[in-house]
Tab-separated table of C-alpha atoms and ligand atoms in Angstrom:
chain	number	residue	atom	x	y	z
A	1	MET	CA	-42.515	32.550	-26.762
A	2	LYS	CA	-46.056	33.012	-27.729
A	3	LYS	CA	-46.053	36.178	-30.069
A	4	VAL	CA	-43.116	37.194	-32.179
A	5	LEU	CA	-42.445	40.582	-34.195
A	6	VAL	CA	-40.481	40.756	-37.216
A	7	ALA	CA	-38.499	43.611	-37.750
A	8	ASN	CA	-38.003	43.400	-41.411
A	9	ARG	CA	-39.813	43.212	-45.149
A	10	GLY	CA	-39.726	40.921	-48.024
A	11	GLU	CA	-38.922	37.345	-48.323
A	12	ILE	CA	-37.069	37.101	-45.115
A	13	ALA	CA	-40.246	38.299	-42.846
A	14	ILE	CA	-42.415	35.679	-44.548
A	15	ARG	CA	-39.772	33.136	-44.000
A	16	VAL	CA	-39.565	34.058	-40.277
A	17	PHE	CA	-43.479	33.925	-39.994
A	18	ARG	CA	-43.588	30.511	-41.539
A	19	ALA	CA	-41.354	29.166	-38.835
A	20	CYS	CA	-43.374	30.853	-36.187
A	21	THR	CA	-46.580	29.638	-37.344
A	22	GLU	CA	-45.057	26.173	-37.308
A	23	LEU	CA	-44.269	26.433	-33.819
A	24	ASP	CA	-47.826	28.105	-33.183
A	25	ILE	CA	-46.368	31.354	-32.476
A	26	ARG	CA	-48.492	34.306	-33.401
A	27	THR	CA	-46.970	36.797	-35.715
A	28	VAL	CA	-46.726	40.670	-35.779
A	29	GLY	CA	-45.455	42.400	-39.156
A	30	ILE	CA	-44.659	45.979	-39.663
A	31	TYR	CA	-44.427	47.680	-43.092
A	32	ALA	CA	-43.424	51.276	-44.064
A	33	ALA	CA	-46.144	53.325	-45.672
A	34	GLU	CA	-44.612	52.696	-49.136
A	35	ASP	CA	-44.886	49.129	-48.362
A	36	GLU	CA	-48.767	48.822	-47.738
A	37	ASN	CA	-49.222	46.483	-50.526
A	38	SER	CA	-46.140	44.283	-50.000
A	39	MET	CA	-46.964	40.699	-49.484
A	40	HIS	CA	-45.182	40.202	-45.856
A	41	ARG	CA	-47.940	42.569	-44.629
A	42	PHE	CA	-50.476	40.062	-45.300
A	43	LYS	CA	-48.567	37.012	-44.320
A	44	ALA	CA	-48.462	38.065	-40.594
A	45	ASP	CA	-51.083	37.671	-38.348
A	46	GLU	CA	-51.275	41.276	-37.818
A	47	ALA	CA	-49.158	43.812	-39.156
A	48	TYR	CA	-48.850	47.772	-38.511
A	49	VAL	CA	-47.598	50.848	-40.084
A	50	VAL	CA	-43.751	51.595	-38.911
A	51	GLY	CA	-42.032	54.888	-38.884
A	52	LYS	CA	-44.821	57.191	-40.140
A	53	GLY	CA	-43.620	60.117	-42.107
A	54	LYS	CA	-39.946	58.832	-42.426
A	55	ARG	CA	-38.260	57.748	-45.401
A	56	PRO	CA	-39.000	54.052	-46.713
A	57	ILE	CA	-35.887	52.670	-45.443
A	58	ASP	CA	-35.436	55.008	-42.241
A	59	ALA	CA	-39.299	53.527	-41.350
A	60	TYR	CA	-37.714	49.882	-40.860
A	61	LEU	CA	-34.677	51.487	-38.609
A	62	ASP	CA	-37.306	53.400	-36.555
A	63	ILE	CA	-36.199	51.609	-33.143
A	64	GLU	CA	-38.564	53.453	-30.751
A	65	ASP	CA	-41.390	52.905	-33.087
A	66	ILE	CA	-40.572	48.992	-33.590
A	67	ILE	CA	-40.301	48.714	-29.782
A	68	ARG	CA	-43.731	50.520	-29.268
A	69	ILE	CA	-45.506	48.518	-31.945
A	70	ALA	CA	-43.919	45.394	-30.004
A	71	LYS	CA	-45.241	46.251	-26.651
A	72	ASP	CA	-48.715	47.502	-27.923
A	73	SER	CA	-49.286	44.455	-29.955
A	74	GLY	CA	-48.026	42.164	-26.649
A	75	ALA	CA	-45.121	40.501	-28.859
A	76	ASP	CA	-42.564	38.807	-26.462
A	77	ALA	CA	-39.748	38.719	-29.096
A	78	ILE	CA	-38.145	40.239	-32.269
A	79	HIS	CA	-36.602	38.744	-35.126
A	80	PRO	CA	-34.645	41.241	-36.923
A	81	GLY	CA	-33.898	39.158	-40.243
A	82	TYR	CA	-30.969	40.204	-42.201
A	83	GLY	CA	-29.967	43.832	-43.119
A	84	PHE	CA	-31.914	46.482	-41.394
A	85	LEU	CA	-31.437	46.512	-37.526
A	86	SER	CA	-30.117	42.697	-37.279
A	87	GLU	CA	-26.728	43.647	-36.195
A	88	ASN	CA	-27.559	47.016	-34.520
A	89	ILE	CA	-26.532	46.943	-30.889
A	90	GLU	CA	-28.613	49.850	-29.822
A	91	PHE	CA	-31.459	47.866	-31.106
A	92	ALA	CA	-30.631	44.798	-29.342
A	93	LYS	CA	-30.004	46.733	-26.382
A	94	ARG	CA	-33.435	48.479	-26.116
A	95	CYS	CA	-35.116	45.186	-26.709
A	96	GLN	CA	-33.346	43.931	-23.596
A	97	GLU	CA	-34.402	47.064	-21.656
A	98	GLU	CA	-37.906	46.338	-22.148
A	99	GLY	CA	-37.701	42.754	-21.695
A	100	ILE	CA	-38.364	41.803	-25.134
A	101	ILE	CA	-36.288	38.740	-26.520
A	102	PHE	CA	-34.019	39.642	-29.098
A	103	ILE	CA	-33.738	36.570	-31.570
A	104	GLY	CA	-30.114	36.649	-32.270
A	105	PRO	CA	-26.786	36.778	-30.460
A	106	SER	CA	-25.893	38.507	-27.297
A	107	LEU	CA	-24.777	42.298	-27.264
A	108	THR	CA	-21.044	41.090	-26.782
A	109	HIS	CA	-21.285	38.855	-29.731
A	110	LEU	CA	-22.917	41.762	-31.918
A	111	ASP	CA	-20.009	44.165	-30.738
A	112	MET	CA	-17.468	41.729	-31.215
A	113	PHE	CA	-18.293	40.702	-34.966
A	114	GLY	CA	-19.790	44.031	-36.136
A	115	ASP	CA	-16.099	45.346	-35.904
A	116	LYS	CA	-13.978	43.333	-38.470
A	117	LEU	CA	-10.786	44.252	-36.785
A	118	LYS	CA	-12.327	42.837	-33.282
A	119	ALA	CA	-13.385	40.016	-35.139
A	120	LYS	CA	-10.053	39.000	-36.543
A	121	GLU	CA	-8.495	39.328	-33.276
A	122	THR	CA	-11.180	37.124	-31.760
A	123	ALA	CA	-10.542	34.377	-34.391
A	124	LEU	CA	-6.611	34.793	-33.632
A	125	ALA	CA	-7.194	34.409	-30.037
A	126	ALA	CA	-9.251	31.215	-30.718
A	127	GLY	CA	-5.989	29.834	-32.845
A	128	ILE	CA	-7.610	30.371	-36.072
A	129	LYS	CA	-5.554	32.431	-38.721
A	130	PRO	CA	-7.254	35.386	-40.284
A	131	VAL	CA	-6.140	36.927	-43.731
A	132	PRO	CA	-2.912	38.737	-43.056
A	133	GLY	CA	-3.305	42.329	-42.372
A	134	SER	CA	-2.486	45.574	-40.411
A	135	ASP	CA	-2.543	45.184	-36.694
A	136	GLY	CA	-5.535	47.720	-36.431
A	137	PRO	CA	-6.863	50.357	-37.960
A	138	VAL	CA	-4.857	52.498	-40.498
A	139	ASN	CA	-4.917	56.500	-39.987
A	140	SER	CA	-3.028	57.624	-43.180
A	141	VAL	CA	-2.045	56.907	-46.693
A	142	GLN	CA	1.637	56.457	-45.614
A	143	GLU	CA	0.563	53.682	-43.284
A	144	VAL	CA	-0.988	51.803	-46.425
A	145	LEU	CA	2.007	52.238	-48.559
A	146	ASP	CA	4.176	51.169	-45.834
A	147	PHE	CA	2.166	47.892	-45.597
A	148	GLY	CA	2.312	47.457	-49.372
A	149	GLU	CA	6.201	47.636	-49.026
A	150	LYS	CA	6.541	45.150	-46.388
A	151	HIS	CA	4.238	42.680	-47.514
A	152	GLY	CA	3.868	43.485	-51.259
A	153	TYR	CA	0.824	44.111	-53.569
A	154	PRO	CA	-1.995	43.583	-54.242
A	155	LEU	CA	-3.758	44.645	-50.968
A	156	MET	CA	-7.115	45.279	-49.984
A	157	ILE	CA	-8.326	48.420	-47.984
A	158	LYS	CA	-11.472	47.600	-45.718
A	159	ALA	CA	-13.708	49.421	-43.856
A	160	THR	CA	-13.823	48.034	-40.243
A	161	LEU	CA	-17.693	48.416	-40.119
A	162	GLY	CA	-18.225	47.443	-43.424
A	163	GLY	CA	-20.797	45.033	-45.193
A	164	GLY	CA	-22.781	44.250	-48.223
A	165	GLY	CA	-19.387	44.317	-50.238
A	166	ARG	CA	-19.134	48.008	-49.613
A	167	GLY	CA	-16.189	50.037	-48.526
A	168	MET	CA	-13.540	47.800	-50.286
A	169	ARG	CA	-10.840	48.475	-52.510
A	170	VAL	CA	-8.335	46.554	-54.029
A	171	ALA	CA	-4.692	48.220	-54.853
A	172	TYR	CA	-2.364	46.528	-57.262
A	173	ASN	CA	0.251	49.626	-56.794
A	174	GLU	CA	1.248	52.589	-54.779
A	175	LYS	CA	-0.914	54.927	-57.217
A	176	GLU	CA	-4.156	52.820	-56.614
A	177	ALA	CA	-3.141	52.449	-52.765
A	178	LYS	CA	-3.513	56.228	-52.582
A	179	GLU	CA	-6.593	56.428	-54.371
A	180	GLY	CA	-8.177	53.368	-52.723
A	181	TYR	CA	-7.448	54.753	-49.219
A	182	ASP	CA	-9.325	58.049	-50.017
A	183	ARG	CA	-12.331	56.281	-51.746
A	184	ALA	CA	-12.835	53.139	-48.942
A	185	LYS	CA	-12.702	55.916	-46.471
A	186	SER	CA	-15.252	58.086	-48.020
A	187	GLU	CA	-17.426	55.180	-48.914
A	188	ALA	CA	-17.231	53.885	-45.629
A	189	LYS	CA	-18.266	56.985	-43.928
A	190	ALA	CA	-21.384	57.410	-46.397
A	191	ALA	CA	-22.468	53.735	-45.866
A	192	PHE	CA	-21.487	53.026	-42.418
A	193	GLY	CA	-21.027	56.472	-40.646
A	194	ASN	CA	-17.645	55.614	-39.838
A	195	ASP	CA	-14.569	56.049	-41.835
A	196	GLU	CA	-12.208	53.591	-40.205
A	197	VAL	CA	-10.425	51.493	-42.636
A	198	TYR	CA	-7.827	48.756	-42.320
A	199	VAL	CA	-5.473	46.796	-44.816
A	200	GLU	CA	-5.181	43.306	-45.705
A	201	LYS	CA	-3.159	41.122	-48.241
A	202	TYR	CA	-5.534	40.791	-51.146
A	203	ILE	CA	-5.925	36.975	-51.967
A	204	ALA	CA	-5.858	37.029	-55.603
A	205	ASN	CA	-8.670	34.391	-56.624
A	206	PRO	CA	-9.779	32.674	-53.555
A	207	LYS	CA	-12.909	30.488	-53.051
A	208	HIS	CA	-15.578	32.234	-50.397
A	209	ILE	CA	-16.451	29.344	-48.004
A	210	GLU	CA	-18.375	29.831	-45.050
A	211	VAL	CA	-19.787	27.585	-42.221
A	212	GLN	CA	-22.994	27.613	-40.618
A	213	ILE	CA	-22.940	27.614	-36.769
A	214	LEU	CA	-25.721	27.156	-34.354
A	215	GLY	CA	-25.085	27.774	-30.485
A	216	ASP	CA	-27.493	27.499	-27.697
A	217	SER	CA	-27.484	28.951	-24.131
A	218	HIS	CA	-26.586	25.413	-22.700
A	219	GLY	CA	-22.767	25.460	-24.045
A	220	ASN	CA	-23.520	23.614	-27.454
A	221	VAL	CA	-21.992	24.826	-30.769
A	222	ILE	CA	-22.619	22.850	-33.886
A	223	HIS	CA	-21.875	23.490	-37.315
A	224	LEU	CA	-24.036	22.704	-40.577
A	225	PHE	CA	-21.329	22.285	-42.668
A	226	GLU	CA	-20.141	24.858	-45.413
A	227	ARG	CA	-21.524	27.079	-48.482
A	228	ASP	CA	-19.371	27.646	-51.332
A	229	CYS	CA	-20.311	31.486	-51.971
A	230	SER	CA	-17.718	32.257	-54.534
A	231	VAL	CA	-19.850	33.438	-57.406
A	232	GLN	CA	-20.167	36.986	-56.638
A	233	ARG	CA	-20.667	40.125	-58.578
A	234	ARG	CA	-18.595	43.112	-56.951
A	235	HIS	CA	-17.831	40.931	-53.784
A	236	GLN	CA	-21.573	40.509	-53.128
A	237	LYS	CA	-22.976	36.837	-53.332
A	238	VAL	CA	-25.273	35.855	-56.616
A	239	VAL	CA	-25.367	32.048	-56.588
A	240	GLU	CA	-24.587	29.889	-53.572
A	241	VAL	CA	-23.686	26.094	-53.379
A	242	ALA	CA	-23.919	23.743	-50.573
A	243	PRO	CA	-21.765	21.683	-49.927
A	244	CYS	CA	-18.567	23.017	-51.825
A	245	VAL	CA	-17.925	20.783	-54.465
A	246	SER	CA	-14.300	21.286	-54.983
A	247	MET	CA	-13.407	20.378	-51.280
A	248	SER	CA	-11.927	17.293	-49.960
A	249	ASP	CA	-13.730	15.617	-46.844
A	250	SER	CA	-10.391	16.759	-44.613
A	251	GLN	CA	-10.603	20.113	-45.662
A	252	ARG	CA	-14.459	20.529	-45.299
A	253	GLU	CA	-13.728	18.994	-41.768
A	254	GLU	CA	-10.747	21.451	-41.192
A	255	ILE	CA	-12.740	24.357	-41.853
A	256	CYS	CA	-15.958	23.406	-40.111
A	257	GLN	CA	-13.929	22.378	-37.008
A	258	ALA	CA	-12.203	25.907	-37.013
A	259	ALA	CA	-15.489	27.727	-37.207
A	260	VAL	CA	-16.596	25.769	-34.405
A	261	GLN	CA	-13.421	26.530	-32.405
A	262	ILE	CA	-14.115	30.362	-32.945
A	263	MET	CA	-17.769	30.075	-31.959
A	264	LYS	CA	-17.130	27.809	-29.043
A	265	HIS	CA	-14.464	30.094	-27.703
A	266	VAL	CA	-16.555	33.106	-27.618
A	267	GLY	CA	-19.587	31.082	-26.493
A	268	TYR	CA	-21.733	31.845	-29.261
A	269	ILE	CA	-25.578	31.984	-28.984
A	270	ASN	CA	-27.904	31.555	-32.018
A	271	ALA	CA	-26.963	31.276	-35.555
A	272	GLY	CA	-24.002	32.770	-37.130
A	273	THR	CA	-21.644	32.292	-40.017
A	274	VAL	CA	-18.137	32.134	-40.306
A	275	GLU	CA	-16.783	33.139	-43.290
A	276	PHE	CA	-13.418	32.035	-44.805
A	277	LEU	CA	-11.276	32.636	-47.850
A	278	VAL	CA	-9.777	29.651	-49.192
A	279	GLU	CA	-6.543	29.432	-51.431
A	280	GLY	CA	-5.517	25.964	-52.214
A	281	ASP	CA	-4.700	24.152	-49.186
A	282	HIS	CA	-4.943	27.102	-46.932
A	283	PHE	CA	-7.942	28.715	-45.496
A	284	TYR	CA	-8.110	32.423	-43.779
A	285	PHE	CA	-10.837	33.714	-41.539
A	286	ILE	CA	-12.237	36.863	-42.751
A	287	GLU	CA	-15.565	37.693	-40.535
A	288	VAL	CA	-18.448	36.450	-38.581
A	289	ASN	CA	-22.030	37.261	-39.744
A	290	PRO	CA	-24.015	37.353	-36.284
A	291	ARG	CA	-27.451	36.754	-37.966
A	292	VAL	CA	-29.416	34.381	-40.193
A	293	GLN	CA	-28.003	35.038	-43.731
A	294	VAL	CA	-29.829	35.125	-47.105
A	295	GLU	CA	-28.350	31.625	-48.258
A	296	HIS	CA	-29.061	29.673	-45.145
A	297	THR	CA	-31.856	28.068	-47.152
A	298	ILE	CA	-29.310	25.862	-48.907
A	299	THR	CA	-27.817	24.443	-45.647
A	300	GLU	CA	-31.516	23.591	-44.532
A	301	LEU	CA	-31.916	21.604	-47.821
A	302	ILE	CA	-28.779	19.481	-47.239
A	303	THR	CA	-28.809	18.921	-43.665
A	304	GLY	CA	-32.989	19.016	-43.126
A	305	ILE	CA	-32.442	21.386	-40.106
A	306	ASP	CA	-34.792	24.389	-40.103
A	307	ILE	CA	-32.292	27.201	-39.165
A	308	VAL	CA	-34.947	29.734	-38.399
A	309	ILE	CA	-36.858	27.436	-36.322
A	310	ALA	CA	-33.729	26.621	-34.358
A	311	GLN	CA	-33.074	30.592	-33.746
A	312	LEU	CA	-36.618	30.997	-32.192
A	313	LEU	CA	-36.250	28.222	-29.694
A	314	ILE	CA	-32.608	28.825	-29.023
A	315	ALA	CA	-33.721	32.603	-28.286
A	316	ASP	CA	-36.490	30.815	-25.584
A	317	GLY	CA	-33.746	29.140	-23.854
A	318	LYS	CA	-34.230	25.738	-25.555
A	319	ASP	CA	-31.331	23.181	-25.739
A	320	LEU	CA	-30.245	22.349	-29.299
A	321	HIS	CA	-30.210	18.457	-28.983
A	322	GLN	CA	-32.836	17.685	-25.956
A	323	ASP	CA	-35.526	20.107	-26.658
A	324	ILE	CA	-34.885	21.178	-30.279
A	325	GLY	CA	-34.026	17.745	-31.571
A	326	ILE	CA	-31.159	18.517	-33.717
A	327	PRO	CA	-28.741	15.488	-33.651
A	328	HIS	CA	-25.276	15.668	-31.965
A	329	GLN	CA	-22.317	16.607	-34.607
A	330	LYS	CA	-21.551	13.365	-35.468
A	331	ASP	CA	-25.177	12.443	-36.434
A	332	ILE	CA	-25.682	15.364	-38.595
A	333	GLU	CA	-25.781	14.203	-42.065
A	334	LEU	CA	-24.957	16.099	-45.522
A	335	ARG	CA	-27.295	14.977	-47.976
A	336	GLY	CA	-27.160	15.849	-51.778
A	337	SER	CA	-26.322	19.282	-52.847
A	338	ALA	CA	-28.253	22.538	-53.167
A	339	ILE	CA	-27.856	25.532	-55.114
A	340	GLN	CA	-29.395	29.056	-54.584
A	341	CYS	CA	-30.078	31.582	-57.359
A	342	ARG	CA	-30.966	35.307	-56.170
A	343	ILE	CA	-33.481	36.692	-58.385
A	344	THR	CA	-33.403	40.429	-58.491
A	345	THR	CA	-35.063	43.133	-60.458
A	346	GLU	CA	-32.121	44.228	-61.850
A	347	ASP	CA	-31.253	45.042	-65.444
A	348	PRO	CA	-28.282	43.172	-66.564
A	349	GLU	CA	-27.862	45.265	-69.667
A	350	ASN	CA	-27.832	48.364	-67.760
A	351	GLN	CA	-25.113	47.939	-65.357
A	352	PHE	CA	-27.570	45.884	-63.024
A	353	LEU	CA	-29.468	49.108	-62.281
A	354	PRO	CA	-32.568	48.072	-60.193
A	355	ASP	CA	-35.696	48.358	-62.509
A	356	THR	CA	-38.981	49.340	-60.996
A	357	GLY	CA	-42.795	49.052	-62.284
A	358	LYS	CA	-45.451	46.639	-62.040
A	359	ILE	CA	-45.022	43.020	-62.697
A	360	ASP	CA	-47.907	41.944	-65.315
A	361	THR	CA	-46.889	38.149	-65.625
A	362	TYR	CA	-45.475	35.943	-62.785
A	363	ARG	CA	-45.217	32.350	-63.429
A	364	SER	CA	-42.866	30.400	-61.140
A	365	PRO	CA	-41.219	26.902	-61.334
A	366	GLY	CA	-42.113	24.028	-59.007
A	367	GLY	CA	-41.910	20.260	-58.828
A	368	LEU	CA	-39.232	18.081	-57.006
A	369	GLY	CA	-36.070	19.610	-55.803
A	370	ILE	CA	-37.204	23.320	-55.997
A	371	ARG	CA	-37.790	25.652	-53.273
A	372	LEU	CA	-38.940	29.149	-53.615
A	373	ASP	CA	-38.566	32.105	-50.984
A	374	VAL	CA	-40.434	34.910	-52.494
A	375	GLY	CA	-40.985	38.307	-51.535
A	376	ASN	CA	-43.092	40.219	-53.792
A	377	GLY	CA	-43.292	38.017	-56.631
A	378	TYR	CA	-46.749	38.002	-58.228
A	379	ALA	CA	-48.533	39.278	-61.059
A	380	GLY	CA	-49.787	42.865	-60.223
A	381	SER	CA	-47.071	43.549	-57.704
A	382	GLU	CA	-45.561	47.000	-57.634
A	383	ILE	CA	-41.563	47.086	-57.594
A	384	THR	CA	-40.682	50.327	-55.713
A	385	PRO	CA	-37.505	51.915	-56.064
A	386	TYR	CA	-37.048	52.055	-52.278
A	387	PHE	CA	-35.744	48.632	-51.070
A	388	ASP	CA	-33.247	45.867	-51.797
A	389	SER	CA	-33.928	44.617	-55.242
A	390	LEU	CA	-34.218	40.781	-54.182
A	391	LEU	CA	-37.421	39.292	-55.800
A	392	VAL	CA	-37.177	35.955	-55.293
A	393	LYS	CA	-34.664	33.134	-54.069
A	394	VAL	CA	-34.577	29.952	-56.175
A	395	CYS	CA	-33.059	27.037	-54.844
A	396	THR	CA	-32.643	23.543	-56.311
A	397	PHE	CA	-31.829	20.178	-54.420
A	398	GLY	CA	-30.609	17.052	-56.284
A	399	THR	CA	-28.705	13.866	-55.308
A	400	ASP	CA	-25.574	15.199	-56.491
A	401	PHE	CA	-24.161	18.710	-57.848
A	402	ASP	CA	-24.952	17.761	-61.306
A	403	LYS	CA	-28.452	17.118	-60.396
A	404	SER	CA	-29.121	20.344	-58.812
A	405	VAL	CA	-27.336	22.310	-61.782
A	406	GLN	CA	-29.884	20.234	-63.988
A	407	LYS	CA	-32.853	21.380	-61.900
A	408	MET	CA	-31.496	24.820	-61.879
A	409	ARG	CA	-31.487	25.244	-65.408
A	410	ARG	CA	-35.056	23.795	-65.467
A	411	ALA	CA	-36.355	26.312	-62.645
A	412	LEU	CA	-34.647	29.402	-64.467
A	413	LYS	CA	-36.345	28.409	-67.598
A	414	GLU	CA	-39.526	27.847	-66.396
A	415	PHE	CA	-39.732	31.406	-64.911
A	416	ARG	CA	-41.760	33.695	-66.354
A	417	ILE	CA	-41.390	37.435	-65.240
A	418	ARG	CA	-42.764	40.325	-67.378
A	419	GLY	CA	-43.064	44.054	-66.716
A	420	VAL	CA	-40.050	44.435	-64.692
A	421	LYS	CA	-36.566	43.587	-65.681
A	422	THR	CA	-34.646	40.442	-63.938
A	423	ASN	CA	-31.367	38.993	-63.931
A	424	ILE	CA	-32.758	35.814	-64.927
A	425	LEU	CA	-30.941	35.180	-68.366
A	426	PHE	CA	-27.803	36.110	-66.538
A	427	LEU	CA	-28.198	33.528	-63.891
A	428	PHE	CA	-28.873	31.137	-66.503
A	429	ASN	CA	-25.399	31.896	-68.152
A	430	VAL	CA	-23.532	31.524	-65.056
A	431	ILE	CA	-25.346	28.135	-64.248
A	432	ASN	CA	-24.525	27.077	-67.780
A	433	HIS	CA	-20.960	28.137	-67.555
A	434	PRO	CA	-18.594	25.077	-67.735
A	435	VAL	CA	-16.418	26.821	-64.736
A	436	PHE	CA	-19.406	26.902	-62.781
A	437	GLN	CA	-20.186	23.389	-63.492
A	438	SER	CA	-16.889	22.390	-62.974
A	439	GLY	CA	-17.621	23.717	-59.275
A	440	GLN	CA	-14.202	25.518	-59.719
A	441	ALA	CA	-15.584	28.956	-59.906
A	442	LYS	CA	-13.440	31.430	-57.419
A	443	THR	CA	-14.758	35.003	-56.419
A	444	THR	CA	-13.381	36.667	-59.562
A	445	PHE	CA	-15.351	34.368	-61.776
A	446	ILE	CA	-18.058	37.024	-62.883
A	447	ASP	CA	-15.925	39.903	-62.926
A	448	THR	CA	-13.602	37.915	-65.227
A	449	THR	CA	-16.207	36.213	-67.710
A	450	PRO	CA	-17.564	38.918	-70.064
A	451	GLU	CA	-19.794	36.095	-71.995
A	452	LEU	CA	-21.787	35.882	-68.867
A	453	PHE	CA	-23.313	39.019	-69.875
A	454	GLU	CA	-24.273	38.178	-73.485
B	501	ADP	P1	-18.916	42.062	-46.560
B	501	ADP	O1	-19.030	42.154	-45.147
B	501	ADP	O2	-18.928	43.185	-47.026
B	501	ADP	O3	-19.428	41.083	-47.442
B	501	ADP	P2	-16.187	40.522	-46.654
B	501	ADP	O4	-15.578	40.809	-45.663
B	501	ADP	O5	-17.233	39.388	-46.110
B	501	ADP	O6	-17.226	41.809	-46.902
B	501	ADP	O7	-15.796	40.040	-48.230
B	501	ADP	C1	-16.818	39.988	-49.154
B	501	ADP	C2	-15.984	39.435	-50.175
B	501	ADP	O8	-15.008	40.379	-50.804
B	501	ADP	C3	-15.352	38.131	-50.093
B	501	ADP	O9	-16.170	37.199	-50.306
B	501	ADP	C4	-14.319	38.122	-51.188
B	501	ADP	O10	-14.883	37.990	-52.678
B	501	ADP	C5	-13.875	39.780	-51.148
B	501	ADP	N1	-12.715	39.731	-50.173
B	501	ADP	C6	-12.708	40.385	-48.923
B	501	ADP	N2	-11.278	40.301	-48.423
B	501	ADP	C7	-10.646	39.787	-49.097
B	501	ADP	C8	-9.228	39.881	-49.400
B	501	ADP	N3	-8.338	40.086	-48.535
B	501	ADP	N4	-8.825	39.362	-50.592
B	501	ADP	C9	-9.587	38.812	-51.648
B	501	ADP	N5	-10.577	39.158	-51.515
B	501	ADP	C10	-11.437	39.759	-50.455
């Protein structure tokens, strides 16, 4: 692999360029016309406009134009990042047809895990229990009501092709089930172009625990321990912690082994994440994300393993242990504690609506134990309304959870961002809250803690 095109923008494009540069691989960036001043463009060795004349998001989804740029620039591989085309089977197939390496899993695995019902079937076949739910899609309100009658409320209606916390409705009774069915269906249709939904038992107040996996083309599958992503707003992650503070070593071992079991069962290749909901001693599989995730950063901090470099080398056919130099499972060490906060250009005082405009002041924290993955965070940067509002990911690393909390409080205090509103004060309230600091925050923590918004 000599040259890699990154079919993405912002911080994740820059993240991948960095890994390539360390491996002495040349980088190709793409940017929508509206992104002509976006930092990722300047961080690539060469960069080209993509999807001319298309709407900004559609430009990054223009499969044929991306393939054209890859071929014209002589790229032999494409990294899709997260979001955009990262889980798009058509895109991965086009890469294959053109002899371009798609840095991600196989078409089979994209298909298997893009569909949450197929994913649950796969987990079950591997001997791991998913959240109890309908056997397949539900095709009428009556089927939802029947499920509620048989298994009790609350229940959750979910889009089969869902992602990003969308297309999900909780129902506590029949009335809500009826409303929820229609809403989940229309939301699914609008967001994913497919209105298929299914039902599962709503786990009242779980922890969201996910396990980072790496698999190679030589049959090796390992885990890099878990992340606690329970601090969510409307089912979307806000703060992530690794490892989970409130889990015993034996439960950690059990859950990490369960994740490996699923991924070994399917012969998974490249980076992936197996997600679970944990309620007391029980854990239930929910889904697999077959790509690098936003919060891979904190796993890198606690294991010292570079996940993106691993992705590149795995896609180039290398062996996890012999070629990439990652230790065997029993020798992978978990050290210290890491936290990530997602700083967004959203206004907490106005329902977290994205804010836009020019950043006049941008001063970021630094020092021991701070990691920053920045997209367009700099003085003079113009925040447009077209894309995701993630501005910078700040991670802290300490010898234990209390120390990484201490560092995060300091890091958030040290930030000065003016000209565009951000969620920094809100994040500070989360980090400062006793429930967060006890390590006991569950998925409903933000939505049920009004003082975080003060
Ligand atoms: P997405 O793919 O949109 O991220 P997930 O299936 O990963 O959706 O779920 C996202 C979040 O929604 C979970 O972390 C959890 O907080 C909540 N959730 C999903 N399914 C359930 C469930 N059955 N019971 C309770 N909460 C759930």
